[in-house]
Amino acid sequence: MNKEYNLEKQHIKGKLHAIERIKMLLDENSFCEIGSGITNYGSHTGKEEKKLPYDGVITGYGTISGRTVFVYAQDFSVNGGTLGLRHGKKIAHIIELAIKKRCPVIGINDSGGARIQEGVNALAGYGDVFYYNTLASGYIPQISIIAGPCAGGAVYSPGITDFIFVIENISKMFVTGPEVVKHIMGQSCTAEELGGARVHAEKSGVAHFYHQTEKSCFQDVRRLIEYLPDYEEHKKAKEGIIQKLNLNNIDGIIPKESKKAYDVRKIIAELVDDDSFFEIQENHARNLIIGLAKLNQLTVGIVASQPAFLGGALDCDSSDKGARFVRFCDANNIPLITLVDVPGFLPGLVQENDGIIRHGAKLLYAYAEATTIKLTVILRKAYGGAYIAMCSKHLRADMVYCWPEAEIAVMGAEGAVPIIYGNQLKGMMEDEKKVFLEEQLVNYKKQYINANTALEEGFVDELLLPEETRDRLYRDLVALEGKKDLIQIHKKHGNIPL
Ligand code: HXC
């Protein structure tokens, strides 16, 4: 071990050292360092006497479960892990190498931000990193671990990457720190309130994975890597006889009464391989569940309405959460399985004022533009615009299925009947009105709230029994492997509503 590493300085802060982190993350003895000799002799730091070994960031490559990954870890014990020109160039170089090799890149952030004494050279270093993060986006998976402070413009490098891991009491992530907030805005808050791990995992939605300890965080990053596409191998779905994949434990999960809630995770757990569901952004926008899973060993992305929270309605945050995940899966050619039980978009002043139009449009756009395999199962409700948005046939889902109790309609009976019969109701007495409404509610439910029209029109391909679903989805994945979308307009890029 390099004797210049100052492990103690990190340990007294309750943190691991950059080199310990890399070793914990990678397979044993697999780390190969790049650029260890790059040193800053203080010409830019203003501290001429102080040399900054490896300019405060350790970079290189190694393996996770045998797969190559590129990695960098900022060393807070070297001038606060601050980023100067060389430090920035080292990170940019690592991302560039990961692009060339087409494999994941993992950044471990622990830094005071731009090295103030380096002035514009520090900003240039950041500029390089942001540029390469953007170039890599959608081509290789990029993972950020926030293992200390990540302040100022520095947040935008993780911000561009696909997945951000935060750690309780260790991660602090904000554009402007508590002192500046106090000075400029007159607001008092702690660093934890402003950008602690929980804030980003629950409220802001910036983080995708939350951990109590560094060790469990690194273990989870290793797990995530196992779900990501391996571009070194040209994976072909297994050929030959597909054994029948029955589902036995699905009965009774969805309550008979359509307004009753249930936890859609129970359905997911039955549909995918045992213990393979790897949930993302678990504590943020809980009305929509997203995550990676394996279906008979093939990686799939799951997007599912969660009736246990806000009835599974779509709102601003869940639309954003879903849209970004759909785009991640599409960019990496991971098939999407969408499980629908959605009463609609969440109504109300707050949602409208927060821009549900703009946010909901992202989900529609992301699904419509995705060309990866798209399979949809309507478990129960699919109403209105949300029916379309949740990967309907109209957004070019490859297959849409429904379960026997599916309700597909423009809106629920309680909302629709008074609109349809508004004029007739005007002339009625209260008693008469009540009887009439009750009758019409029953009629409406019978006539409109089912999957019949959707099946007749081909908007739903097949009605499936729950127990048949796993098998059918797996067959679709195999059959559609390598599919090409016919309609592709060549353009520079679309303009997704941001
Ligand atoms: C130069 C810095 C520094 C910085 C920390 N240090 N931040 N040096 N530039 N931005 C140095 C300290 O002088 C100290 O050096 C060592 O790093 C450790 O810092 P401490 O303050 O002793 O550590 P700690 O008490 O743990 O506090 C950590 C901290 C604090 C919360 C991160 O250092 C801090 O608030 N730093 C400034 C954070 C910030 O505002 N960054 C944004 C910069 S602007 P010695 O020699 O004593 O060990 C920016 C814009 C980027 O990032 C724009 C990109 C587009």
Coordinates of C-alpha atoms and ligand atoms in Angstrom, one line a residue:
M1 CA 0.0 0.0 0.0
N2 CA 1.3 3.5 -0.9
K3 CA 2.7 5.0 2.3
E4 CA 1.4 8.4 1.3
Y5 CA -2.2 7.4 2.0
N6 CA -3.5 9.2 5.1
L7 CA -6.0 6.7 6.3
E8 CA -6.2 8.1 9.8
K9 CA -7.4 11.5 8.6
Q10 CA -10.5 9.9 7.1
H11 CA -11.1 7.4 9.9
I12 CA -11.4 10.1 12.5
K13 CA -14.2 11.6 10.3
G14 CA -16.0 8.2 10.4
K15 CA -15.2 7.7 6.7
L16 CA -13.2 5.2 4.7
H17 CA -10.2 6.3 2.7
A18 CA -10.4 6.5 -1.1
I19 CA -8.2 3.5 -1.6
E20 CA -10.1 1.4 1.0
R21 CA -13.3 2.3 -0.8
I22 CA -12.0 1.2 -4.2
K23 CA -10.8 -2.1 -2.7
M24 CA -14.1 -2.7 -1.0
L25 CA -16.0 -2.0 -4.2
L26 CA -13.9 -4.1 -6.6
D27 CA -13.0 -7.8 -6.8
E28 CA -10.0 -8.7 -4.7
N29 CA -6.6 -7.6 -6.1
S30 CA -8.3 -6.4 -9.3
F31 CA -7.5 -2.7 -9.1
C32 CA -5.0 -1.3 -11.6
E33 CA -4.2 2.4 -11.0
I34 CA -3.8 4.9 -13.8
G35 CA -2.0 8.2 -13.3
S36 CA -0.7 7.6 -9.8
G37 CA 2.3 9.8 -10.6
I38 CA 0.3 12.8 -11.6
T39 CA 1.2 15.3 -8.8
N40 CA 0.4 18.9 -8.1
Y41 CA 3.4 20.7 -6.5
G42 CA 1.3 23.6 -5.4
S43 CA 1.8 25.8 -8.4
H44 CA -1.9 26.3 -8.6
T45 CA -2.9 25.6 -5.0
G46 CA -1.0 28.7 -3.6
K47 CA 0.5 26.3 -1.0
E48 CA 3.9 26.0 -2.7
E49 CA 5.3 23.9 0.1
K50 CA 2.5 21.3 -0.2
K51 CA 2.5 18.6 -2.8
L52 CA -0.8 17.0 -3.6
P53 CA -0.2 13.3 -4.5
Y54 CA -2.2 12.0 -7.5
D55 CA -3.8 15.5 -7.3
G56 CA -6.3 14.2 -4.8
V57 CA -8.1 11.6 -6.9
I58 CA -7.3 7.9 -7.3
T59 CA -8.3 6.6 -10.8
G60 CA -8.1 3.2 -12.5
Y61 CA -9.9 0.1 -13.4
G62 CA -10.8 -3.3 -12.0
T63 CA -13.5 -5.9 -12.0
I64 CA -16.8 -6.5 -10.2
S65 CA -17.9 -10.1 -10.4
G66 CA -15.4 -10.5 -13.2
R67 CA -16.7 -7.6 -15.3
T68 CA -14.5 -4.7 -16.1
V69 CA -15.4 -1.3 -14.6
F70 CA -13.5 2.0 -14.5
V71 CA -13.4 3.8 -11.2
Y72 CA -12.3 7.0 -9.5
A73 CA -12.3 8.0 -5.9
Q74 CA -11.6 11.5 -4.5
D75 CA -9.3 11.5 -1.5
F76 CA -10.6 14.0 1.0
S77 CA -7.4 13.7 3.0
V78 CA -5.6 15.4 0.1
N79 CA -6.6 19.1 0.2
G80 CA -10.2 18.2 0.9
G81 CA -10.5 16.1 -2.3
T82 CA -10.8 19.4 -4.1
L83 CA -10.9 19.4 -7.9
G84 CA -8.2 21.2 -9.8
L85 CA -7.3 21.0 -13.5
R86 CA -5.2 17.7 -13.3
H87 CA -7.8 16.1 -10.9
G88 CA -10.6 16.9 -13.4
K89 CA -8.6 15.7 -16.4
K90 CA -7.9 12.4 -14.6
I91 CA -11.6 11.8 -14.0
A92 CA -12.5 12.8 -17.6
H93 CA -9.8 10.4 -18.9
I94 CA -11.3 7.5 -16.9
I95 CA -14.8 8.2 -18.3
E96 CA -13.3 8.4 -21.8
L97 CA -11.6 5.0 -21.3
A98 CA -14.9 3.5 -20.1
I99 CA -16.6 4.8 -23.2
K100 CA -13.9 3.3 -25.4
K101 CA -14.2 -0.1 -23.6
R102 CA -18.0 0.3 -23.3
C103 CA -18.3 -0.7 -19.7
P104 CA -19.6 1.0 -16.5
V105 CA -17.8 3.9 -14.8
I106 CA -18.2 4.4 -11.0
G107 CA -17.3 7.7 -9.3
I108 CA -16.7 8.0 -5.5
N109 CA -17.2 11.6 -4.6
D110 CA -15.8 13.1 -1.5
S111 CA -14.7 16.7 -2.1
G112 CA -14.8 20.3 -1.1
G113 CA -15.6 21.2 -4.7
A114 CA -13.6 23.5 -7.0
R115 CA -10.0 24.1 -5.6
I116 CA -10.4 27.8 -5.0
Q117 CA -6.7 28.6 -5.5
E118 CA -6.7 27.1 -9.0
G119 CA -9.3 29.6 -10.1
V120 CA -10.6 29.1 -13.7
N121 CA -8.3 26.0 -14.1
A122 CA -10.5 24.3 -11.5
L123 CA -13.6 25.3 -13.4
A124 CA -12.0 24.0 -16.6
G125 CA -11.4 20.6 -14.8
Y126 CA -15.1 20.4 -13.9
G127 CA -16.1 21.4 -17.5
D128 CA -14.1 18.4 -18.8
V129 CA -15.9 16.0 -16.4
F130 CA -19.4 17.3 -17.2
Y131 CA -18.6 17.0 -21.0
Y132 CA -17.5 13.4 -20.7
N133 CA -20.4 12.5 -18.4
T134 CA -22.8 13.8 -21.1
L135 CA -20.9 12.1 -23.9
A136 CA -21.1 8.8 -22.0
S137 CA -24.8 9.2 -21.0
G138 CA -26.9 6.5 -22.7
Y139 CA -23.9 4.7 -24.0
I140 CA -22.4 3.3 -20.8
P141 CA -23.9 3.1 -17.3
Q142 CA -22.6 5.8 -15.0
I143 CA -22.8 5.4 -11.2
S144 CA -22.0 8.0 -8.5
I145 CA -21.4 7.3 -4.9
I146 CA -21.6 10.4 -2.6
A147 CA -19.2 9.5 0.1
G148 CA -18.7 12.9 1.7
P149 CA -19.4 16.5 0.7
C150 CA -20.3 17.2 -2.9
A151 CA -20.9 20.9 -3.0
G152 CA -21.3 23.7 -5.5
G153 CA -21.2 23.0 -9.3
A154 CA -19.6 19.7 -8.4
V155 CA -23.1 18.2 -7.9
Y156 CA -23.7 18.3 -11.6
S157 CA -21.4 15.5 -12.5
P158 CA -23.3 13.0 -10.3
G159 CA -26.5 14.8 -11.4
I160 CA -25.8 13.8 -15.0
T161 CA -25.1 10.2 -14.2
D162 CA -27.6 7.4 -14.1
F163 CA -27.6 6.3 -10.5
I164 CA -26.7 8.1 -7.3
F165 CA -26.0 6.3 -4.0
V166 CA -26.1 8.2 -0.8
I167 CA -25.0 7.2 2.7
E168 CA -26.6 8.3 6.0
N169 CA -24.5 11.0 7.9
I170 CA -21.8 10.9 5.2
S171 CA -23.4 12.3 2.0
K172 CA -23.9 16.1 1.8
M173 CA -24.9 17.3 -1.6
F174 CA -26.0 20.8 -2.4
V175 CA -25.4 23.6 -4.9
T176 CA -25.0 26.2 -2.2
G177 CA -24.0 25.4 1.4
P178 CA -25.7 26.4 4.6
E179 CA -23.5 29.5 5.1
V180 CA -24.3 31.0 1.7
V181 CA -28.0 30.1 2.2
K182 CA -27.9 32.0 5.5
H183 CA -26.1 35.0 4.0
I184 CA -28.0 35.4 0.8
M185 CA -31.5 34.1 1.7
G186 CA -31.5 34.7 5.4
Q187 CA -32.6 31.0 6.0
S188 CA -31.0 28.9 8.7
C189 CA -30.6 25.3 8.0
T190 CA -28.1 22.5 8.6
A191 CA -26.1 20.8 5.9
E192 CA -28.1 17.6 6.7
E193 CA -31.4 19.4 6.1
L194 CA -30.1 21.0 2.9
G195 CA -28.6 18.0 1.3
G196 CA -28.3 15.0 3.6
A197 CA -28.8 11.4 2.4
R198 CA -32.5 11.2 3.5
V199 CA -33.4 14.5 1.8
H200 CA -32.1 13.2 -1.5
A201 CA -33.5 9.7 -1.2
E202 CA -37.0 10.8 -0.1
K203 CA -37.8 14.5 -1.0
S204 CA -35.6 15.8 -3.9
G205 CA -35.4 12.5 -5.8
V206 CA -31.8 13.2 -6.6
A207 CA -30.6 9.9 -5.1
H208 CA -31.6 6.5 -6.3
F209 CA -30.2 4.3 -3.4
Y210 CA -29.9 5.1 0.3
H211 CA -27.6 3.3 2.7
Q212 CA -26.8 3.3 6.4
T213 CA -23.1 2.4 5.9
E214 CA -20.4 2.6 3.3
K215 CA -20.0 -1.2 3.3
S216 CA -23.6 -1.9 2.4
C217 CA -23.5 0.9 -0.2
F218 CA -20.5 -0.7 -2.0
Q219 CA -22.2 -4.2 -1.8
D220 CA -25.3 -2.7 -3.5
V221 CA -23.3 -1.1 -6.2
R222 CA -21.8 -4.5 -6.9
R223 CA -25.3 -5.9 -7.1
L224 CA -26.4 -3.2 -9.5
I225 CA -23.6 -4.0 -11.9
E226 CA -24.9 -7.5 -12.3
Y227 CA -28.1 -6.2 -13.8
L228 CA -26.5 -3.9 -16.3
P229 CA -25.9 -4.9 -19.9
D230 CA -22.6 -6.5 -20.7
Y231 CA -21.5 -5.2 -24.1
E232 CA -18.6 -7.5 -24.2
E233 CA -20.9 -10.5 -24.7
H234 CA -23.5 -10.6 -27.3
K235 CA -26.2 -12.2 -25.2
K236 CA -28.7 -14.3 -26.9
A237 CA -31.8 -15.4 -25.2
K238 CA -31.7 -19.1 -24.5
E239 CA -32.9 -21.3 -27.3
G240 CA -34.6 -24.6 -27.1
I241 CA -37.6 -25.6 -25.0
I242 CA -38.8 -23.0 -22.6
Q243 CA -40.0 -24.6 -19.5
K244 CA -43.4 -23.4 -18.4
L245 CA -43.1 -20.6 -15.9
N246 CA -46.3 -20.8 -13.9
L247 CA -47.3 -18.5 -11.1
N248 CA -49.0 -20.0 -8.1
N249 CA -49.0 -17.5 -5.4
I250 CA -50.8 -14.6 -7.0
D251 CA -54.3 -15.3 -5.8
G252 CA -55.8 -12.8 -3.4
I253 CA -53.1 -10.2 -3.7
I254 CA -55.4 -7.9 -5.6
P255 CA -58.5 -7.3 -3.6
K256 CA -61.9 -8.0 -5.2
E257 CA -63.1 -4.5 -4.4
S258 CA -61.5 -2.2 -7.0
K259 CA -61.0 0.8 -4.6
K260 CA -58.9 -1.3 -2.1
A261 CA -55.2 -0.8 -2.0
Y262 CA -52.5 -3.5 -2.2
D263 CA -48.8 -3.6 -2.5
V264 CA -47.8 -4.2 -6.1
R265 CA -44.4 -5.4 -4.9
K266 CA -46.1 -8.7 -4.0
I267 CA -47.1 -9.1 -7.7
I268 CA -43.6 -8.2 -8.9
A269 CA -42.0 -10.7 -6.5
E270 CA -44.1 -13.5 -8.0
L271 CA -43.6 -12.4 -11.6
V272 CA -39.8 -12.2 -11.5
D273 CA -37.1 -14.7 -10.4
D274 CA -36.8 -15.2 -6.7
D275 CA -35.4 -12.3 -4.8
S276 CA -34.3 -10.7 -8.0
F277 CA -36.3 -7.4 -7.8
F278 CA -33.8 -4.6 -7.2
E279 CA -35.9 -1.5 -6.4
I280 CA -34.6 2.0 -7.4
Q281 CA -35.7 5.2 -5.6
E282 CA -37.6 3.2 -3.1
N283 CA -38.5 6.1 -0.8
H284 CA -39.2 8.8 -3.4
A285 CA -42.5 9.1 -5.3
R286 CA -43.8 5.9 -3.8
N287 CA -46.9 5.8 -6.0
L288 CA -44.8 4.4 -8.8
I289 CA -42.4 1.6 -8.3
I290 CA -39.3 1.2 -10.6
G291 CA -36.5 -1.3 -10.5
L292 CA -34.4 -3.9 -12.3
A293 CA -35.2 -7.6 -12.1
K294 CA -34.5 -11.0 -13.7
L295 CA -37.1 -13.0 -15.6
N296 CA -35.8 -16.5 -16.1
Q297 CA -32.3 -14.9 -15.9
L298 CA -32.9 -12.1 -18.4
T299 CA -32.6 -8.5 -17.1
V300 CA -35.8 -6.4 -17.3
G301 CA -36.8 -3.0 -16.1
I302 CA -40.0 -2.9 -14.1
V303 CA -42.3 0.1 -13.9
A304 CA -45.4 -0.5 -11.8
S305 CA -48.3 1.6 -10.4
Q306 CA -48.4 1.3 -6.6
P307 CA -52.0 1.3 -5.4
A308 CA -50.7 1.3 -1.8
F309 CA -49.7 4.9 -2.1
L310 CA -51.9 7.7 -3.5
G311 CA -54.0 4.9 -5.1
G312 CA -51.2 4.6 -7.6
A313 CA -52.2 7.9 -9.3
L314 CA -49.5 9.6 -11.4
D315 CA -48.2 12.9 -10.1
C316 CA -45.3 15.2 -11.0
D317 CA -42.6 13.3 -9.1
S318 CA -43.7 9.8 -10.1
S319 CA -43.8 10.9 -13.8
D320 CA -40.3 12.2 -13.6
K321 CA -39.1 9.1 -11.8
G322 CA -40.7 6.8 -14.4
A323 CA -39.6 8.8 -17.4
R324 CA -35.9 8.9 -16.4
F325 CA -35.9 5.1 -15.7
V326 CA -37.7 4.3 -19.0
R327 CA -35.0 6.4 -20.8
F328 CA -32.2 4.5 -18.9
C329 CA -33.6 1.1 -19.9
D330 CA -34.2 2.2 -23.5
A331 CA -30.7 3.6 -23.8
N332 CA -29.3 0.3 -22.6
N333 CA -31.7 -1.9 -24.5
I334 CA -33.2 -3.3 -21.3
P335 CA -36.7 -4.6 -22.0
L336 CA -39.4 -2.8 -20.0
I337 CA -42.3 -4.5 -18.3
T338 CA -45.0 -2.1 -17.2
L339 CA -47.6 -3.2 -14.6
V340 CA -50.6 -0.9 -14.7
D341 CA -53.2 -0.2 -12.0
V342 CA -53.6 3.5 -12.3
P343 CA -56.8 5.6 -11.5
G344 CA -55.4 8.6 -13.5
F345 CA -53.3 11.7 -13.0
L346 CA -53.5 13.1 -9.4
P347 CA -56.0 16.0 -9.5
G348 CA -55.6 19.3 -7.6
L349 CA -54.3 22.8 -7.4
V350 CA -50.8 21.7 -6.1
Q351 CA -50.3 19.3 -9.0
E352 CA -51.5 21.7 -11.6
N353 CA -49.5 24.5 -10.3
D354 CA -46.4 22.3 -10.0
G355 CA -46.7 21.6 -13.7
I356 CA -48.2 18.1 -14.0
I357 CA -48.7 18.8 -17.7
R358 CA -45.0 19.3 -18.2
H359 CA -44.0 16.4 -15.9
G360 CA -46.7 13.9 -17.1
A361 CA -45.6 14.7 -20.7
K362 CA -42.1 13.4 -19.9
L363 CA -43.5 9.9 -19.1
L364 CA -45.6 9.9 -22.3
Y365 CA -42.6 11.1 -24.3
A366 CA -40.2 8.6 -22.8
Y367 CA -42.4 5.6 -23.5
A368 CA -43.3 6.8 -26.9
E369 CA -39.7 7.3 -27.9
A370 CA -38.4 4.0 -26.4
T371 CA -37.6 1.4 -28.9
T372 CA -36.5 -1.4 -26.5
I373 CA -38.9 -4.3 -25.9
K374 CA -42.0 -2.9 -24.2
L375 CA -44.5 -5.3 -22.5
T376 CA -47.5 -4.1 -20.6
V377 CA -49.9 -5.8 -18.2
I378 CA -53.0 -4.1 -17.0
L379 CA -53.6 -5.6 -13.6
R380 CA -56.7 -3.7 -12.7
K381 CA -57.4 0.0 -13.4
A382 CA -56.2 1.9 -16.5
Y383 CA -58.0 5.3 -16.7
G384 CA -57.8 8.3 -18.9
G385 CA -54.5 9.9 -19.9
A386 CA -52.7 7.7 -17.4
Y387 CA -53.9 4.6 -19.4
I388 CA -52.2 6.0 -22.4
A389 CA -49.1 7.2 -20.5
M390 CA -48.4 3.8 -18.8
C391 CA -47.0 2.2 -22.0
S392 CA -50.2 1.6 -23.8
K393 CA -50.4 0.2 -27.3
H394 CA -50.8 3.7 -28.6
L395 CA -47.3 4.5 -27.4
R396 CA -46.2 1.4 -29.4
A397 CA -46.0 -1.2 -26.6
D398 CA -45.1 -4.5 -28.3
M399 CA -47.6 -6.5 -26.3
V400 CA -50.3 -5.3 -24.0
Y401 CA -52.1 -7.8 -21.8
C402 CA -54.9 -7.5 -19.2
W403 CA -56.0 -9.6 -16.3
P404 CA -59.6 -10.6 -16.0
E405 CA -60.7 -7.8 -13.7
A406 CA -59.2 -5.0 -15.8
E407 CA -61.0 -1.7 -15.9
I408 CA -60.2 0.4 -18.9
A409 CA -62.1 3.6 -19.3
V410 CA -61.9 7.4 -19.8
M411 CA -62.9 8.0 -16.2
G412 CA -64.5 6.3 -13.2
A413 CA -68.3 6.0 -12.9
E414 CA -68.6 8.6 -10.1
G415 CA -67.0 11.3 -12.2
A416 CA -68.5 10.3 -15.6
V417 CA -72.2 9.8 -14.8
P418 CA -73.0 13.4 -13.6
I419 CA -71.2 14.7 -16.7
I420 CA -73.1 12.5 -19.2
Y421 CA -76.5 13.1 -17.5
G422 CA -76.0 16.7 -16.3
N423 CA -79.0 18.1 -18.2
Q424 CA -81.4 15.4 -17.2
L425 CA -80.3 15.7 -13.5
K426 CA -81.1 19.4 -13.4
G427 CA -84.9 18.9 -13.5
M428 CA -85.0 16.1 -10.9
M429 CA -86.0 16.1 -7.2
E430 CA -83.3 14.9 -4.8
D431 CA -84.9 11.5 -4.2
E432 CA -85.4 10.9 -7.9
K433 CA -81.9 12.0 -8.6
K434 CA -80.4 9.5 -6.1
V435 CA -82.3 6.6 -7.6
F436 CA -81.4 7.7 -11.2
L437 CA -77.7 8.1 -10.4
E438 CA -77.5 4.7 -8.7
E439 CA -79.0 3.1 -11.7
Q440 CA -76.7 4.9 -14.2
L441 CA -73.6 4.1 -12.1
V442 CA -74.4 0.4 -12.4
N443 CA -75.1 0.8 -16.2
Y444 CA -71.9 2.8 -16.7
K445 CA -69.8 0.2 -14.9
K446 CA -71.3 -2.6 -16.9
Q447 CA -71.0 -0.8 -20.2
Y448 CA -67.7 1.1 -20.0
I449 CA -65.6 -0.2 -17.1
N450 CA -64.0 -3.4 -18.6
A451 CA -61.5 -4.5 -21.2
N452 CA -64.0 -5.6 -23.8
T453 CA -63.6 -2.7 -26.3
A454 CA -59.9 -2.6 -25.8
L455 CA -59.7 -6.3 -26.6
E456 CA -62.0 -6.0 -29.6
E457 CA -60.0 -3.1 -31.1
G458 CA -56.7 -4.8 -30.4
F459 CA -55.5 -2.1 -28.0
V460 CA -55.0 -5.1 -25.6
D461 CA -53.6 -8.1 -27.3
E462 CA -54.7 -10.9 -24.9
L463 CA -56.5 -11.4 -21.7
L464 CA -54.2 -13.5 -19.5
L465 CA -54.8 -15.3 -16.3
P466 CA -52.4 -14.1 -13.7
E467 CA -50.8 -17.6 -13.5
E468 CA -50.0 -17.5 -17.2
T469 CA -48.3 -14.1 -17.2
R470 CA -44.8 -14.9 -16.2
D471 CA -44.5 -17.6 -18.9
R472 CA -46.0 -15.3 -21.6
L473 CA -43.7 -12.4 -20.7
Y474 CA -40.7 -14.6 -20.9
R475 CA -41.7 -16.0 -24.3
D476 CA -42.2 -12.5 -25.6
L477 CA -38.7 -11.5 -24.4
V478 CA -37.2 -14.4 -26.3
A479 CA -39.4 -13.9 -29.4
L480 CA -38.8 -10.1 -29.6
E481 CA -35.0 -10.1 -28.9
G482 CA -33.3 -7.9 -31.4
K483 CA -36.5 -6.2 -32.6
K484 CA -36.3 -3.1 -34.7
D485 CA -38.8 -0.3 -34.7
L486 CA -40.1 0.5 -38.1
I487 CA -40.9 4.2 -37.7
Q488 CA -37.7 6.1 -36.9
I489 CA -37.4 9.6 -38.2
H490 CA -33.8 10.7 -38.5
K491 CA -33.4 13.9 -36.6
K492 CA -30.7 15.5 -34.5
H493 CA -32.7 14.9 -31.3
G494 CA -36.2 15.4 -30.0
N495 CA -37.2 18.0 -27.5
I496 CA -38.4 16.1 -24.4
P497 CA -40.3 18.5 -22.1
L498 CA -37.8 19.2 -19.3
Ligands
HXC1 C1 -9.6 24.7 -1.6 C2 -10.4 23.6 0.1 C3 -11.7 23.7 -0.4 C4 -11.9 24.4 -1.6 C5 -11.8 22.5 1.4 N1 -10.5 22.9 1.2 N2 -12.6 23.1 0.4 N3 -9.4 24.1 -0.5 N4 -10.8 24.9 -2.2 N5 -13.1 24.5 -2.2 C6 -9.4 22.5 2.0 C7 -9.3 23.1 3.4 O1 -8.7 24.4 3.3 C8 -8.6 22.1 4.2 O2 -7.2 22.2 3.8 C9 -9.0 20.8 3.6 O3 -9.5 21.1 2.3 C10 -10.1 20.1 4.4 O4 -11.2 21.0 4.6 P1 -11.8 21.3 6.1 O5 -12.6 22.5 5.9 O6 -10.7 21.3 7.1 O7 -12.7 20.0 6.2 P2 -14.1 19.9 6.9 O8 -14.1 20.7 8.2 O9 -14.4 18.5 7.0 O10 -15.1 20.7 6.0 C11 -15.4 20.2 4.7 C12 -16.2 21.2 3.8 C13 -15.5 22.6 3.9 C14 -17.6 21.2 4.4 C15 -16.3 20.6 2.4 O11 -14.2 22.4 3.6 C16 -16.1 23.5 2.9 O12 -17.2 24.1 3.2 N6 -15.4 23.8 1.8 C17 -15.9 24.6 0.8 C18 -17.0 23.9 0.0 C19 -17.6 24.8 -1.1 O13 -18.2 25.8 -0.9 N7 -17.3 24.4 -2.3 C20 -17.8 25.0 -3.5 C21 -16.6 25.6 -4.1 S1 -17.2 26.4 -5.6 P3 -6.0 21.9 4.9 O14 -4.8 22.3 4.2 O15 -6.3 22.7 6.1 O16 -6.1 20.4 5.1 C22 -17.5 25.1 -6.6 C23 -17.9 25.6 -7.9 C24 -17.7 24.5 -8.9 O17 -17.3 24.0 -6.4 C25 -18.3 24.9 -10.2 C26 -18.1 23.9 -11.3 C27 -18.8 24.3 -12.5

